């Protein structure tokens, strides 16, 4: 029931965001029409960081309590976070091309996200190369904790590194009310989508685990 | 106190093994020199090029050699089944971490002490000053902190030589960025004040990850 | 309207990717349902014997 409400809310808000981003919002004067990518790019980044924060807390709780439920939540959130951060990097790149003439800029937030992308890819590589459900969860939790602790340091070091270069102006003026409204709609829509996907995916992981346990006991009984 | 004593016992055991077998040190030093020579071929060794790329090459070399010696620190234990011995010995898991950490710091610094003169010779740059020594020691502590943790994890996976760099490199980005920039500024003849911010980044990394790895290590080798 | 192509590309990419992700999840779920069905049949067979 809860999931159905989340699904309905995110669907409605996503449809509303289509209208607001493509039609309703006024075009920014300096940046032109590509600036509209911003309304999706920023929420994507926000959700990715939220997702990795959930991985971090889920991992800590898993190591403290050893309940598979929390590993399911953490690994589901890592998966969703990876999808969102990939999209954030790609949209950032598509935006950078017309705005600054290059596909990639070593902007602190983008660079931090790129490093995070590698860390959470490593999260799944480690899980893939380990045998045993319990050990997968334990090693995953360690990567989830260490990886997230690193975020402020990566951001700080990249920011210091890039200060030798001229800062990028994303906006000449502030956000006008219709722009802010559009951003908020997208933000809320993605939040609902994230929590919908998280509950769906972590429950699935739980079912997968139960299913494989049942299969094992059946196989043992038949043998 | 007992923990520290135990840690030093483990570290000295590793050093003693190395003195007897000379398995790691000689080959890692050869590897390091080879990396430097290959970079020399790639970038040329004109004075201008050397000043520009030397700090980067130095730290890439250190990161690569760090990986090699970190990997060996647990592979040897695993191959000879010594890890079981460590587990049943009356030691805390934290003491095992600290012991391995000290051992790794010792080996990496030893390798650097051999490599830096060769590097100075080939690039015709003087690398002997107090600031650079400080950067190197702080960065090595950072490498070894997460490196020891990840090496213990990687040795329990199916593709251990692959898993360590995939985990290690993204996490140490702040250290690499800070160390390269600080070394460049030192070579540029800038004052201590200029590199203080970079030393701050590496110092913060060291503190955070030594504490975090110390606390989390027991979850990796618990079986 | 210059650069509208970039906006369109980003827009389509985001929603195509999210759609693909939900599609992959749905397929996993369908596979699980089949497995459950299979197990149920096996269990019924076993109990009839």
Coordinates of C-alpha atoms in Angstrom, one line a residue:
Chain A
X1 CA 0.0 0.0 0.0
X2 CA 2.7 2.4 1.0
X3 CA 4.6 1.5 -2.1
X4 CA 1.6 2.1 -4.3
X5 CA 1.2 5.6 -2.9
X6 CA 4.9 6.4 -3.5
X7 CA 4.6 5.1 -7.0
X8 CA 1.5 7.1 -7.8
X9 CA 3.0 10.3 -6.3
X10 CA 6.3 10.0 -8.1
X11 CA 4.5 9.2 -11.4
X12 CA 2.2 12.3 -11.2
X13 CA 5.1 14.5 -10.1
X14 CA 7.4 13.2 -12.9
X15 CA 4.6 14.0 -15.5
X16 CA 4.2 17.5 -13.9
X17 CA 8.0 18.0 -14.1
X18 CA 7.9 17.2 -17.9
X19 CA 5.5 20.1 -18.3
X20 CA 7.4 22.4 -16.1
X21 CA 10.8 21.8 -17.4
X22 CA 9.9 21.7 -21.1
X23 CA 7.1 24.3 -21.3
X24 CA 6.4 26.2 -18.2
X25 CA 9.8 27.5 -17.0
X26 CA 11.1 30.6 -18.7
X27 CA 14.4 30.2 -20.6
X28 CA 17.4 31.6 -18.8
X29 CA 18.9 34.5 -20.8
X30 CA 22.6 33.9 -20.6
X31 CA 22.7 30.1 -20.9
X32 CA 19.8 29.6 -23.3
X33 CA 17.7 26.5 -23.5
X34 CA 20.3 24.0 -22.3
X35 CA 20.1 25.5 -18.8
X36 CA 16.8 23.5 -18.5
X37 CA 19.0 20.4 -17.9
X38 CA 19.8 22.0 -14.6
X39 CA 16.3 21.1 -13.2
X40 CA 17.0 17.4 -13.6
X41 CA 20.8 17.5 -13.1
X42 CA 20.7 19.0 -9.6
X43 CA 17.9 16.6 -8.2
X44 CA 19.9 13.7 -9.7
X45 CA 23.0 14.7 -7.8
X46 CA 21.0 15.3 -4.6
X47 CA 19.4 11.8 -4.8
X48 CA 22.7 10.2 -5.5
X49 CA 24.2 11.7 -2.4
X50 CA 21.1 10.9 -0.3
X51 CA 21.3 7.3 -1.6
X52 CA 25.0 7.0 -0.6
X53 CA 24.2 8.4 2.8
X54 CA 21.6 5.7 3.2
X55 CA 24.3 3.1 2.1
X56 CA 26.5 4.6 4.8
X57 CA 23.9 4.4 7.7
X58 CA 22.6 1.1 6.5
X59 CA 26.1 -0.3 6.5
X60 CA 26.8 0.9 10.0
X61 CA 23.5 -0.6 11.3
X62 CA 24.2 -3.8 9.5
X63 CA 27.6 -4.2 11.1
X64 CA 26.1 -3.4 14.5
X65 CA 23.0 -5.6 14.3
X66 CA 23.8 -8.1 11.6
X67 CA 20.3 -8.2 10.2
X68 CA 20.1 -8.9 6.5
X69 CA 17.3 -6.4 6.2
X70 CA 19.8 -3.5 6.6
X71 CA 22.2 -5.0 4.1
X72 CA 19.3 -5.3 1.6
X73 CA 18.6 -1.6 2.2
X74 CA 22.2 -0.6 1.9
X75 CA 22.9 -2.6 -1.3
X76 CA 19.6 -1.5 -2.9
X77 CA 20.4 2.1 -2.2
X78 CA 23.9 1.7 -3.6
X79 CA 22.4 0.4 -6.8
X80 CA 19.9 3.2 -7.1
X81 CA 22.6 5.7 -6.2
X82 CA 24.8 4.4 -8.9
X83 CA 22.1 4.8 -11.5
X84 CA 21.4 8.3 -10.4
X85 CA 25.0 9.4 -10.2
X86 CA 25.7 8.0 -13.6
X87 CA 22.9 10.0 -15.0
X88 CA 24.1 13.0 -13.1
X89 CA 27.6 12.7 -14.7
X90 CA 26.2 12.2 -18.2
X91 CA 23.8 15.1 -18.0
X92 CA 26.6 17.3 -16.6
X93 CA 28.7 16.3 -19.6
X94 CA 25.9 17.1 -22.0
X95 CA 25.4 20.5 -20.3
X96 CA 29.1 21.3 -20.3
X97 CA 29.5 20.9 -24.0
X98 CA 27.3 23.8 -25.2
X99 CA 28.0 25.9 -22.0
X100 CA 31.8 25.7 -21.9
X101 CA 32.6 24.0 -25.2
X102 CA 34.0 20.9 -23.6
X103 CA 32.5 17.5 -22.6
X104 CA 34.1 17.4 -19.3
X105 CA 35.3 20.1 -16.8
X106 CA 37.1 19.3 -13.5
X107 CA 34.6 21.2 -11.5
X108 CA 34.7 20.2 -7.8
X109 CA 31.2 18.8 -7.6
X110 CA 31.5 16.9 -10.9
X111 CA 34.9 15.5 -10.0
X112 CA 33.8 14.5 -6.5
X113 CA 30.8 12.7 -8.2
X114 CA 33.2 10.9 -10.5
X115 CA 35.3 9.6 -7.6
X116 CA 32.1 8.5 -5.9
X117 CA 31.1 6.7 -9.0
X118 CA 34.3 4.7 -8.9
X119 CA 33.9 3.9 -5.3
X120 CA 30.4 2.5 -5.6
X121 CA 31.3 0.6 -8.7
X122 CA 34.0 -0.9 -6.5
X123 CA 31.3 -1.7 -4.0
X124 CA 29.6 -4.0 -6.4
X125 CA 32.9 -5.4 -7.8
X126 CA 33.9 -6.4 -4.3
X127 CA 30.5 -8.0 -3.6
X128 CA 30.8 -9.9 -6.9
X129 CA 34.2 -11.3 -6.1
X130 CA 33.3 -12.6 -2.6
X131 CA 31.6 -15.8 -1.9
X132 CA 28.9 -16.2 0.8
X133 CA 26.0 -13.9 1.4
X134 CA 27.2 -12.9 4.9
X135 CA 30.7 -12.0 3.7
X136 CA 29.3 -10.1 0.7
X137 CA 27.2 -8.0 3.1
X138 CA 30.1 -7.5 5.5
X139 CA 32.6 -6.4 2.9
X140 CA 30.0 -4.3 1.2
X141 CA 29.3 -2.5 4.5
X142 CA 33.0 -1.7 4.9
X143 CA 33.3 -0.2 1.5
X144 CA 30.0 1.7 2.0
X145 CA 31.3 3.3 5.2
X146 CA 34.8 4.1 4.1
X147 CA 33.6 5.4 0.7
X148 CA 31.2 7.8 2.2
X149 CA 33.6 9.1 4.9
X150 CA 35.8 10.1 2.0
X151 CA 33.3 12.5 0.4
X152 CA 34.2 15.7 2.3
X153 CA 37.9 15.1 1.8
X154 CA 37.6 14.5 -1.9
X155 CA 35.5 17.6 -2.3
X156 CA 37.9 19.7 -0.2
X157 CA 41.0 18.5 -2.1
X158 CA 39.4 19.0 -5.5
X159 CA 38.1 22.5 -4.5
X160 CA 41.6 23.5 -3.3
X161 CA 43.1 22.0 -6.5
X162 CA 40.8 23.9 -8.8
X163 CA 41.0 27.3 -7.1
X164 CA 44.0 28.0 -9.3
X165 CA 41.5 28.2 -12.2
X166 CA 38.8 30.7 -12.8
X167 CA 35.6 29.7 -11.1
X168 CA 32.6 28.7 -13.3
X169 CA 29.5 30.8 -13.2
X170 CA 26.5 28.7 -13.4
X171 CA 24.1 31.6 -12.9
X172 CA 24.5 35.2 -13.5
X173 CA 21.4 36.1 -11.5
X174 CA 19.5 34.3 -8.8
X175 CA 16.7 31.8 -9.3
X176 CA 13.5 33.4 -10.3
X177 CA 10.3 32.1 -8.6
X178 CA 9.1 30.0 -11.5
X179 CA 12.6 28.4 -11.8
X180 CA 12.7 27.7 -8.1
X181 CA 9.2 26.1 -8.4
X182 CA 10.3 23.9 -11.3
X183 CA 13.4 22.8 -9.4
X184 CA 11.4 22.0 -6.3
X185 CA 8.9 19.9 -8.3
X186 CA 11.7 17.9 -9.9
X187 CA 13.4 17.5 -6.5
X188 CA 10.3 16.2 -4.8
X189 CA 9.5 14.0 -7.7
X190 CA 12.9 12.3 -7.6
X191 CA 12.7 11.9 -3.8
X192 CA 9.5 10.0 -4.1
X193 CA 10.9 8.0 -7.0
X194 CA 14.0 7.2 -4.9
X195 CA 12.0 6.0 -1.9
X196 CA 9.7 4.0 -4.1
X197 CA 12.6 2.3 -5.9
X198 CA 14.4 1.7 -2.5
X199 CA 11.5 0.0 -0.9
X200 CA 10.8 -2.1 -4.0
X201 CA 14.4 -3.1 -4.5
X202 CA 15.2 -3.9 -0.9
X203 CA 12.1 -6.0 -0.5
X204 CA 13.1 -7.8 -3.7
X205 CA 16.5 -8.5 -2.4
X206 CA 14.9 -9.9 0.7
X207 CA 12.7 -12.2 -1.3
X208 CA 15.6 -13.3 -3.5
X209 CA 17.5 -14.3 -0.4
X210 CA 14.5 -16.2 1.0
X211 CA 13.9 -17.9 -2.3
X212 CA 17.5 -19.2 -2.6
X213 CA 17.3 -20.5 1.0
X214 CA 14.1 -22.4 0.2
X215 CA 15.8 -23.8 -2.9
X216 CA 18.7 -24.9 -0.9
X217 CA 16.6 -26.7 1.7
X218 CA 14.6 -28.4 -1.1
X219 CA 17.7 -29.5 -2.9
X220 CA 19.0 -30.9 0.3
X221 CA 15.8 -32.8 1.0
X222 CA 15.7 -34.2 -2.5
X223 CA 19.2 -35.4 -2.3
Chain B
X1 CA 49.5 -0.7 25.9
X2 CA 49.5 -4.4 25.3
X3 CA 47.8 -3.7 22.0
X4 CA 50.7 -1.5 20.8
X5 CA 53.2 -4.1 22.0
X6 CA 51.4 -6.8 20.1
X7 CA 51.3 -4.6 17.1
X8 CA 55.0 -4.0 17.2
X9 CA 55.6 -7.8 17.5
X10 CA 53.5 -8.4 14.4
X11 CA 55.3 -5.6 12.5
X12 CA 58.7 -6.9 13.5
X13 CA 57.7 -10.4 12.5
X14 CA 56.8 -9.0 9.0
X15 CA 60.1 -7.1 8.8
X16 CA 62.0 -10.2 9.9
X17 CA 60.3 -12.4 7.2
X18 CA 61.2 -9.8 4.7
X19 CA 64.8 -9.7 5.7
X20 CA 65.0 -13.5 5.5
X21 CA 63.2 -13.9 2.2
X22 CA 63.8 -10.5 0.5
X23 CA 60.7 -11.3 -1.5
X24 CA 59.0 -8.0 -1.8
X25 CA 61.5 -5.2 -1.4
X26 CA 63.9 -6.0 -4.2
X27 CA 61.2 -6.6 -6.8
X28 CA 59.2 -3.6 -5.8
X29 CA 62.2 -1.3 -6.0
X30 CA 63.0 -2.7 -9.5
X31 CA 59.4 -2.1 -10.4
X32 CA 59.4 1.4 -9.1
X33 CA 62.6 2.3 -11.1
X34 CA 61.0 0.7 -14.2
X35 CA 57.9 2.9 -13.8
X36 CA 60.1 6.0 -13.5
X37 CA 62.1 5.1 -16.6
X38 CA 59.0 4.5 -18.6
X39 CA 57.6 7.8 -17.6
X40 CA 61.0 9.3 -18.6
X41 CA 60.6 7.8 -22.1
X42 CA 57.0 9.1 -22.3
X43 CA 57.7 12.7 -21.2
X44 CA 61.3 13.2 -22.1
X45 CA 63.8 14.4 -19.5
X46 CA 64.3 18.0 -20.5
X47 CA 64.6 20.3 -17.5
X48 CA 61.3 22.0 -18.5
X49 CA 59.3 18.8 -18.7
X50 CA 60.9 17.4 -15.6
X51 CA 59.8 20.4 -13.5
X52 CA 56.3 20.1 -14.8
X53 CA 55.6 16.4 -14.5
X54 CA 58.1 15.2 -11.9
X55 CA 55.7 15.5 -8.8
X56 CA 53.0 13.7 -10.7
X57 CA 55.3 10.9 -11.8
X58 CA 56.7 10.5 -8.3
X59 CA 53.3 10.1 -6.7
X60 CA 52.0 7.8 -9.4
X61 CA 55.1 5.6 -8.8
X62 CA 54.5 5.7 -5.0
X63 CA 50.8 4.7 -5.5
X64 CA 51.7 1.8 -7.7
X65 CA 54.5 0.5 -5.5
X66 CA 52.2 1.0 -2.5
X67 CA 49.7 -1.3 -4.1
X68 CA 52.3 -4.0 -4.7
X69 CA 53.6 -4.0 -1.2
X70 CA 50.2 -3.7 0.4
X71 CA 49.0 -6.7 -1.6
X72 CA 51.9 -8.8 -0.5
X73 CA 51.4 -8.0 3.2
X74 CA 48.3 -10.3 3.4
X75 CA 48.9 -12.6 0.4
X76 CA 51.9 -14.2 2.2
X77 CA 49.8 -14.8 5.3
X78 CA 47.0 -16.3 3.3
X79 CA 49.1 -18.6 1.1
X80 CA 51.0 -20.1 4.1
X81 CA 47.8 -20.2 6.2
X82 CA 49.4 -18.0 8.7
X83 CA 46.3 -15.9 9.0
X84 CA 44.7 -18.7 11.0
X85 CA 47.7 -18.5 13.4
X86 CA 47.2 -14.8 13.8
X87 CA 43.5 -15.3 14.5
X88 CA 43.9 -17.9 17.2
X89 CA 46.9 -16.1 18.8
X90 CA 45.9 -14.1 22.0
X91 CA 45.8 -10.8 20.1
X92 CA 43.0 -8.4 19.6
X93 CA 42.0 -7.8 15.9
X94 CA 42.9 -4.2 16.4
X95 CA 46.4 -5.2 17.3
X96 CA 46.6 -7.2 14.1
X97 CA 45.5 -4.1 12.1
X98 CA 48.0 -1.9 13.8
X99 CA 50.8 -4.4 13.4
X100 CA 50.1 -4.8 9.7
X101 CA 49.7 -1.0 9.4
X102 CA 53.1 -0.3 11.0
X103 CA 54.7 -3.0 8.8
X104 CA 53.2 -1.5 5.7
X105 CA 54.3 2.1 6.6
X106 CA 57.8 0.8 7.3
X107 CA 58.0 -1.0 3.9
X108 CA 56.5 1.8 1.9
X109 CA 58.8 4.4 3.5
X110 CA 61.8 2.1 3.0
X111 CA 61.0 1.7 -0.7
X112 CA 60.5 5.5 -1.0
X113 CA 63.9 6.1 0.6
X114 CA 65.5 3.9 -2.1
X115 CA 63.4 5.3 -5.0
X116 CA 63.7 9.0 -4.2
X117 CA 67.5 9.3 -4.8
X118 CA 67.2 7.3 -8.0
X119 CA 64.4 9.6 -9.1
X120 CA 66.4 12.7 -8.3
X121 CA 69.3 11.3 -10.3
X122 CA 67.2 10.5 -13.4
X123 CA 65.2 13.7 -13.4
X124 CA 68.1 15.9 -12.2
X125 CA 66.0 17.5 -9.5
X126 CA 67.0 17.7 -5.8
X127 CA 64.3 16.0 -3.7
X128 CA 66.0 16.3 -0.4
X129 CA 64.3 18.7 1.9
X130 CA 62.3 18.6 5.1
X131 CA 59.0 19.6 3.6
X132 CA 59.1 16.8 1.1
X133 CA 60.0 14.3 3.8
X134 CA 57.0 15.5 5.8
X135 CA 54.6 15.2 2.8
X136 CA 55.9 11.8 2.0
X137 CA 55.5 10.5 5.6
X138 CA 52.0 11.9 6.0
X139 CA 50.9 10.6 2.6
X140 CA 52.3 7.2 3.4
X141 CA 50.4 7.0 6.6
X142 CA 47.3 7.7 4.5
X143 CA 48.1 5.1 1.9
X144 CA 48.8 2.5 4.6
X145 CA 45.6 3.3 6.7
X146 CA 43.0 2.4 4.1
X147 CA 45.5 0.2 2.2
X148 CA 45.9 -2.2 5.0
X149 CA 42.1 -2.5 5.5
X150 CA 41.5 -3.0 1.7
X151 CA 44.4 -5.5 1.4
X152 CA 42.9 -7.6 4.1
X153 CA 39.6 -7.5 2.2
X154 CA 41.1 -8.1 -1.2
X155 CA 43.0 -11.2 -0.1
X156 CA 39.6 -12.8 0.8
X157 CA 38.2 -12.2 -2.7
X158 CA 38.6 -14.3 -5.9
X159 CA 40.5 -11.6 -7.8
X160 CA 42.7 -10.1 -5.1
X161 CA 45.3 -8.4 -7.3
X162 CA 42.5 -6.7 -9.1
X163 CA 40.3 -5.7 -6.2
X164 CA 42.9 -3.8 -4.2
X165 CA 43.7 -1.1 -6.8
X166 CA 40.0 -0.7 -7.8
X167 CA 39.2 0.0 -4.1
X168 CA 42.4 1.8 -3.3
X169 CA 42.8 4.4 -6.0
X170 CA 39.4 6.2 -5.8
X171 CA 39.6 6.4 -2.0
X172 CA 43.1 7.9 -1.9
X173 CA 42.4 10.6 -4.5
X174 CA 42.5 13.3 -1.8
X175 CA 46.0 12.2 -0.7
X176 CA 47.2 12.0 -4.3
X177 CA 45.9 15.4 -5.2
X178 CA 47.3 17.0 -2.0
X179 CA 50.7 15.3 -2.2
X180 CA 51.2 16.1 -5.9
X181 CA 50.3 19.7 -5.5
X182 CA 52.3 20.2 -2.3
X183 CA 55.4 18.5 -3.8
X184 CA 55.0 20.7 -6.9
X185 CA 54.9 23.8 -4.7
X186 CA 57.9 22.7 -2.7
X187 CA 59.9 22.1 -5.9
X188 CA 58.7 25.5 -7.0
X189 CA 60.5 27.0 -4.0
X190 CA 57.4 28.2 -2.3
X191 CA 57.3 28.7 1.5
X192 CA 55.9 26.4 4.1
X193 CA 52.7 28.4 4.4
X194 CA 51.8 27.5 0.8
X195 CA 51.8 23.8 1.4
X196 CA 50.2 24.0 4.8
X197 CA 46.7 23.6 3.4
X198 CA 47.7 20.5 1.5
X199 CA 49.4 19.0 4.6
X200 CA 46.1 19.8 6.4
X201 CA 44.2 17.7 3.9
X202 CA 46.5 14.8 4.2
X203 CA 46.6 15.0 7.9
X204 CA 42.8 15.0 8.1
X205 CA 42.7 12.0 5.8
X206 CA 45.3 10.2 8.0
X207 CA 43.4 10.8 11.2
X208 CA 39.9 9.9 9.8
X209 CA 41.0 6.7 8.1
X210 CA 43.4 5.4 10.7
X211 CA 40.6 5.7 13.3
X212 CA 37.9 4.3 10.9
X213 CA 40.1 1.4 9.7
X214 CA 41.2 0.6 13.2
X215 CA 37.5 0.3 14.3
X216 CA 36.3 -1.5 11.2
X217 CA 39.1 -4.0 10.6
X218 CA 37.7 -6.7 13.0
X219 CA 34.7 -7.0 10.7
X220 CA 36.9 -8.1 7.8
X221 CA 38.8 -11.0 9.3
X222 CA 36.2 -12.3 11.6
X223 CA 35.7 -15.8 10.4
Chain C
X1 CA 16.3 27.6 -29.7
X2 CA 19.9 26.9 -30.3
X3 CA 21.3 23.9 -28.4
X4 CA 17.8 22.4 -28.0
X5 CA 19.3 19.2 -29.2
X6 CA 21.5 18.9 -26.1
X7 CA 18.4 19.4 -23.9
X8 CA 16.5 16.8 -25.8
X9 CA 19.4 14.4 -25.6
X10 CA 19.7 14.8 -21.8
X11 CA 16.0 14.6 -21.3
X12 CA 15.6 11.4 -23.4
X13 CA 18.6 9.9 -21.8
X14 CA 17.5 10.4 -18.2
X15 CA 14.0 8.9 -18.8
X16 CA 15.2 6.1 -21.1
X17 CA 17.8 5.1 -18.5
X18 CA 15.3 5.2 -15.6
X19 CA 12.8 3.2 -17.7
X20 CA 15.4 0.7 -18.6
X21 CA 16.3 0.3 -14.9
X22 CA 12.7 -0.3 -13.9
X23 CA 12.4 -2.7 -16.8
X24 CA 15.4 -4.7 -15.5
X25 CA 13.9 -4.7 -12.0
X26 CA 10.6 -5.9 -13.4
X27 CA 12.3 -8.7 -15.3
X28 CA 14.0 -9.9 -12.1
X29 CA 10.7 -9.8 -10.3
X30 CA 9.1 -11.9 -13.0
X31 CA 11.9 -14.4 -12.8
X32 CA 11.4 -14.6 -9.1
X33 CA 7.7 -15.2 -9.5
X34 CA 8.4 -18.1 -11.9
X35 CA 10.8 -19.6 -9.4
X36 CA 8.2 -19.4 -6.6
X37 CA 5.6 -21.0 -8.9
X38 CA 8.1 -23.8 -9.7
X39 CA 8.8 -24.4 -6.0
X40 CA 5.1 -24.5 -5.2
X41 CA 4.6 -27.1 -7.9
X42 CA 7.4 -29.2 -6.6
X43 CA 6.1 -28.9 -3.1
X44 CA 2.6 -30.0 -4.2
X45 CA 4.1 -33.0 -6.0
X46 CA 6.1 -34.0 -2.9
X47 CA 3.0 -33.8 -0.7
X48 CA 0.9 -35.9 -3.1
X49 CA 3.4 -38.8 -2.9

